[in-house]
C-alpha positions as a Python dict, from the first residue, in 0.01 Angstrom:
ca = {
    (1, 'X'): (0, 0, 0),
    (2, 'X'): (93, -165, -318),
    (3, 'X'): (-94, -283, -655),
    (4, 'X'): (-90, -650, -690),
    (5, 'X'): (118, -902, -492),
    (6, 'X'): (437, -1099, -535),
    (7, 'X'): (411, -1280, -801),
    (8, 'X'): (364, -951, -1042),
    (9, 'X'): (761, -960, -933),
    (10, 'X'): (820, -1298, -954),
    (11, 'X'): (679, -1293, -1317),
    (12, 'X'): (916, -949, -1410),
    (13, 'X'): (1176, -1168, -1276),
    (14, 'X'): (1129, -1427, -1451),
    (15, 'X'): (1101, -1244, -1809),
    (16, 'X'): (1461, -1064, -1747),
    (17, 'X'): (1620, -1387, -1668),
    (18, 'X'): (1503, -1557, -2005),
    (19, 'X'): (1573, -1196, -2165),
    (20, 'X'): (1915, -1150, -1991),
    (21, 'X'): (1999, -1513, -2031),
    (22, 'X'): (1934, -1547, -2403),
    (23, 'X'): (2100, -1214, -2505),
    (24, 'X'): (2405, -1315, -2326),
    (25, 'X'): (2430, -1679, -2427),
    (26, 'X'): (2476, -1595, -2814),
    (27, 'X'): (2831, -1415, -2726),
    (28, 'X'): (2892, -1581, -2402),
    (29, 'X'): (2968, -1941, -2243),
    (30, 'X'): (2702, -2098, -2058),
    (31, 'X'): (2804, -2060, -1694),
    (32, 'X'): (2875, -1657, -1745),
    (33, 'X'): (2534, -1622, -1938),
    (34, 'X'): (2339, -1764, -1611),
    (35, 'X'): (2516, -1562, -1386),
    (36, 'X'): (2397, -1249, -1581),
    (37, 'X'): (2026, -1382, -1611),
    (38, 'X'): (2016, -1415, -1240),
    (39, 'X'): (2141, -1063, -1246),
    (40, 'X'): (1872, -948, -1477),
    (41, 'X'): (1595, -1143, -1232),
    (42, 'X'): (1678, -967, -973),
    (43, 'X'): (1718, -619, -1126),
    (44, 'X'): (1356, -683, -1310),
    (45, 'X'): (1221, -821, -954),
    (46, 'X'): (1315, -462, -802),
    (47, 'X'): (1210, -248, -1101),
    (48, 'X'): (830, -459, -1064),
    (49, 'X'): (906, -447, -708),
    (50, 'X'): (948, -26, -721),
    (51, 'X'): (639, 37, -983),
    (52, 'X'): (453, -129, -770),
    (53, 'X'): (537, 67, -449),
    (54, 'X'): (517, 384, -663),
    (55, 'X'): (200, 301, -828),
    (56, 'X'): (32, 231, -498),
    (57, 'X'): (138, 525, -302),
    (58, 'X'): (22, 746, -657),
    (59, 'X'): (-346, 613, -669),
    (60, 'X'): (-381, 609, -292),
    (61, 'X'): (-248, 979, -259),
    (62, 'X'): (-462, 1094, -568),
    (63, 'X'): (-774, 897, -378),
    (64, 'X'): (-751, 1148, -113),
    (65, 'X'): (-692, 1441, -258),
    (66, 'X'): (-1010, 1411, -490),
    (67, 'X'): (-1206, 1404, -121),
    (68, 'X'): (-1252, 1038, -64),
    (69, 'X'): (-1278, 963, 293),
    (70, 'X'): (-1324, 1328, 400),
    (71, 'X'): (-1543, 1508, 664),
    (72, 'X'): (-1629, 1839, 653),
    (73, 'X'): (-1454, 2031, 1020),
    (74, 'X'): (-1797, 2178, 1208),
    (75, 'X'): (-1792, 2429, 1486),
    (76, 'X'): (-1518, 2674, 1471),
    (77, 'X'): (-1263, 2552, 1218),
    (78, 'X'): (-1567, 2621, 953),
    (79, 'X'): (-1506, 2959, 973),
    (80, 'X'): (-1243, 3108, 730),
    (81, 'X'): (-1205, 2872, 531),
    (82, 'X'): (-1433, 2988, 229),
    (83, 'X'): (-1424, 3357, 123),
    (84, 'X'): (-1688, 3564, -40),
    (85, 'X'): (-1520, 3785, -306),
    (86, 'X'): (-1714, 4055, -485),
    (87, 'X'): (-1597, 4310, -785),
    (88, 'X'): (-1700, 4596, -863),
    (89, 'X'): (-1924, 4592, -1162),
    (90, 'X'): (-1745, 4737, -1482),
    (91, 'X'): (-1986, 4638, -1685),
    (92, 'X'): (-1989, 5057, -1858),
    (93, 'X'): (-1605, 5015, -1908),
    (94, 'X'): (-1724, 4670, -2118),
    (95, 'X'): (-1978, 4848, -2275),
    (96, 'X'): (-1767, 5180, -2409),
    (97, 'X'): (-1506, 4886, -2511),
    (98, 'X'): (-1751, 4716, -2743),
    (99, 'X'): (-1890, 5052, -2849),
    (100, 'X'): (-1549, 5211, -2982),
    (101, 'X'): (-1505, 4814, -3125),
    (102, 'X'): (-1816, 4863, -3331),
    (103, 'X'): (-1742, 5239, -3427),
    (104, 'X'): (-1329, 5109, -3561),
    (105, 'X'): (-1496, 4802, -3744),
    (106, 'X'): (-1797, 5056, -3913),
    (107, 'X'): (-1521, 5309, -4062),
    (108, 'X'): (-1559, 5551, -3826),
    (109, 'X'): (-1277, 5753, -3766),
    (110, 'X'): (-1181, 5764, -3342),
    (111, 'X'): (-901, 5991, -3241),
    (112, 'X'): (-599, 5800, -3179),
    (113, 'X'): (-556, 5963, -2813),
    (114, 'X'): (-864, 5806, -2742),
    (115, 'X'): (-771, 5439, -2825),
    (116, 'X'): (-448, 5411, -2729),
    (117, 'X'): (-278, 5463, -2428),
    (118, 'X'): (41, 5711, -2463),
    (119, 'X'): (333, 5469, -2445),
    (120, 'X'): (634, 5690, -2473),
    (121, 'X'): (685, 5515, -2839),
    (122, 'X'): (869, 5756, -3119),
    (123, 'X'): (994, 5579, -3428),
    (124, 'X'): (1356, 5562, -3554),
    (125, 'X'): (1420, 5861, -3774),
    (126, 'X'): (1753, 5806, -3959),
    (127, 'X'): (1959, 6063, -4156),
    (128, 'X'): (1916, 6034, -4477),
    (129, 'X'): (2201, 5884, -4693),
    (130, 'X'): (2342, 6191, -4906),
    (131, 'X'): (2568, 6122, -5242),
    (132, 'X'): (2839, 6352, -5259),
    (133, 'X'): (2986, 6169, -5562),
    (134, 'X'): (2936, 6260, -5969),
    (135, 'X'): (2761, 5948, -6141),
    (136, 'X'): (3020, 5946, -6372),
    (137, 'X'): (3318, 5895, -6141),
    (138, 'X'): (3159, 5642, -5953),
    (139, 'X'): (3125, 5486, -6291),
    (140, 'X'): (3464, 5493, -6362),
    (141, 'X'): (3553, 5398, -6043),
    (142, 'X'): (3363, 5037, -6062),
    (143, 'X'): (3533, 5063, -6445),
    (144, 'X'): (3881, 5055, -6287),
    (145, 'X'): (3779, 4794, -6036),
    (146, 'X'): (3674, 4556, -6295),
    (147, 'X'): (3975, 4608, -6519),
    (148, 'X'): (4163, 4452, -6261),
}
């Protein structure tokens, strides 16, 4: 099914001939700037021509998948198709979470094995950098290099 009718193409046409025709006739001699507006009719006829198409089969797909035109299956196909899920109720894990939320916020001080899980993390630990050099001959080391 498409949107509109023909003369939504015939009117694209139309407007890339006189586009076509008049961007080609400042640089070009009559005869080649018609040819090349009946080109551009007949490319703007198809690209109307495919938006239309497309257009169509989008709002008529989208129609039924937003349950227009649908009936429900009865008898046996009913069953299985909807499924009952329930959870188990963690509402006291939700509770102790807002409790030690409250204690951290009041100042209270909570073990940190107790609110955070181990996670193998160690930080870095580097050597520390050791001067084996007297002050003074470093200084007359950068003396020598700027006497250069």
């Amino acid at each position: 099914m498409m949107i509109g009718n023909y003369r939504i193409n015939l009117g694209a046409g139309i407007v890339g001939f006189i586009l076509t025709f008049f961007v080609a006739y400042s640089s070009n001699l009559l005869m080649t700037s018609l040819i090349r507006g009946l080109i551009g009719f007949v490319a703007w006829y198809a690209l109307a021509f495919g938006l239309r198409w497309g257009l169509g089969l989008l709002l008529t797909s989208s129609a039924g998948s937003k349950g227009f035109d649908y009936d429900p299956p009865i008898g046996p196909e009913v069953r299985g198709s909807q499924v009952d899920i329930k959870l188990e109720d963690d509402g006291q894990e939700l509770n102790d979470l807002l409790k030690n939320g409250q204690n951290a916020s009041s100042g209270e001080e909570i073990p940190p094995s107790e609110t955070k899980a181990p996670t193998g993390f160690a930080p870095l630990d580097p050597p520390k950098l050791v001067r084996t050099k007297d002050p003074e001959e470093l200084a007359q080391a950068v003396r020598h290099l700027t006497d250069k």
